[in-house]
């Protein structure tokens, strides 16, 4: 597979058919990886390629298809709402004679336009969420797969590679390790917020039923009568409920700070290189999501969220004493380097830590070049015997 240079998805209807094609090529083991989003085994380089090649291709097409259906979904929803509003404006502001002559034609056109766009939006969002459920993180295509290519080329032939990888979203419940808060949500706030969440769901279901149930059922008449009889109560209750909901969010001391931590060990491997060097590495990302809610001098409540990332690369490398001698005893700049020699090898444990503030989660995508640079600097510590 040719190494890609960008991970930015683009709009392409054909990408969906490409994703379906490669999905059908997946065997049971690959399908299990797609669903579980993790895998660990010891295999030859050829076996690793056989496993990851179709998965990487499927993920590439699925990313583009997911982006395409997201665009189509919002486009269909926006145009559907616009058509519905246009329908109301034309019917209410057109002369009576014009309506009488063209009612059937106009009504039919608007009905089919709105219905088509609505179902386009629903279908697109369903496919979007389906593809998102089988999404693999991009480091499969941009880091793990290319790294395996290098290990196969530079590794010792016939010696298997041990690898363990995670491909799920790092900011998920699976990797959540700790939550720190400087406040506690009261029972009153929990009850109120859950009640309004249920009320919102009921309202959405009522609107859908009102628009799509046949008139013979009588649901529209029931809703109209209920609304007409209790209209003042709905307005008054809505205003009071709105202030209660706002109070449930704002009550308590400020600033309210919530730190959520995620520990994501997304790759570990060990291999033997062609020069008999033993190489192993563990890459762990620690995410911290910090949400701060505070009041300013004018009493306004504002919430800001920041994401922090600490990436720790632990590299263990052992050079054969019969092939290499130490040329430089100094620690590698920007790392913690520990020497652990034994009878057969010059062994080093190198820890490289990278810290960053993330504007968006895509900034956390690892760069294979930086890892290879660290590995190259480890080799610079040694020189081959004459």
mmCIF file of N, CA and C in Angstrom, residues 183 256-260 289-293 303-306:
data_model
loop_
_atom_site.group_PDB
_atom_site.id
_atom_site.type_symbol
_atom_site.label_atom_id
_atom_site.label_comp_id
_atom_site.label_asym_id
_atom_site.label_seq_id
_atom_site.Cartn_x
_atom_site.Cartn_y
_atom_site.Cartn_z
ATOM 1 N N UNK A 183 -16.038 20.414 42.520
ATOM 2 C CA UNK A 183 -17.418 20.601 42.952
ATOM 3 C C UNK A 183 -18.163 19.284 42.785
ATOM 4 N N UNK A 256 -15.976 26.331 38.324
ATOM 5 C CA UNK A 256 -16.167 24.887 38.327
ATOM 6 C C UNK A 256 -15.167 24.274 37.349
ATOM 7 N N UNK A 257 -14.296 23.443 37.855
ATOM 8 C CA UNK A 257 -13.228 22.873 37.035
ATOM 9 C C UNK A 257 -13.355 21.350 37.036
ATOM 10 N N UNK A 258 -13.381 20.790 35.834
ATOM 11 C CA UNK A 258 -13.444 19.336 35.677
ATOM 12 C C UNK A 258 -12.283 18.888 34.804
ATOM 13 N N UNK A 259 -11.454 18.014 35.341
ATOM 14 C CA UNK A 259 -10.347 17.417 34.594
ATOM 15 C C UNK A 259 -10.648 15.937 34.370
ATOM 16 N N UNK A 260 -10.706 15.539 33.108
ATOM 17 C CA UNK A 260 -10.946 14.146 32.761
ATOM 18 C C UNK A 260 -9.704 13.597 32.076
ATOM 19 N N UNK A 289 -8.703 16.462 29.489
ATOM 20 C CA UNK A 289 -9.738 17.387 29.055
ATOM 21 C C UNK A 289 -10.113 18.270 30.236
ATOM 22 N N UNK A 290 -9.842 19.556 30.103
ATOM 23 C CA UNK A 290 -10.084 20.493 31.210
ATOM 24 C C UNK A 290 -11.229 21.430 30.831
ATOM 25 N N UNK A 291 -12.313 21.361 31.599
ATOM 26 C CA UNK A 291 -13.475 22.216 31.382
ATOM 27 C C UNK A 291 -13.601 23.169 32.569
ATOM 28 N N UNK A 292 -13.593 24.477 32.272
ATOM 29 C CA UNK A 292 -13.654 25.496 33.319
ATOM 30 C C UNK A 292 -14.866 26.389 33.096
ATOM 31 N N UNK A 293 -15.739 26.452 34.100
ATOM 32 C CA UNK A 293 -16.912 27.328 34.060
ATOM 33 C C UNK A 293 -16.741 28.384 35.137
ATOM 34 N N UNK A 303 -17.983 29.051 29.782
ATOM 35 C CA UNK A 303 -17.308 27.753 29.899
ATOM 36 C C UNK A 303 -16.252 27.635 28.803
ATOM 37 N N UNK A 304 -15.059 27.261 29.188
ATOM 38 C CA UNK A 304 -13.971 27.047 28.232
ATOM 39 C C UNK A 304 -13.430 25.628 28.406
ATOM 40 N N UNK A 305 -13.103 25.015 27.293
ATOM 41 C CA UNK A 305 -12.586 23.648 27.316
ATOM 42 C C UNK A 305 -11.238 23.606 26.614
ATOM 43 N N UNK A 306 -10.290 22.939 27.232
ATOM 44 C CA UNK A 306 -8.974 22.747 26.630
ATOM 45 C C UNK A 306 -8.592 21.276 26.710
#
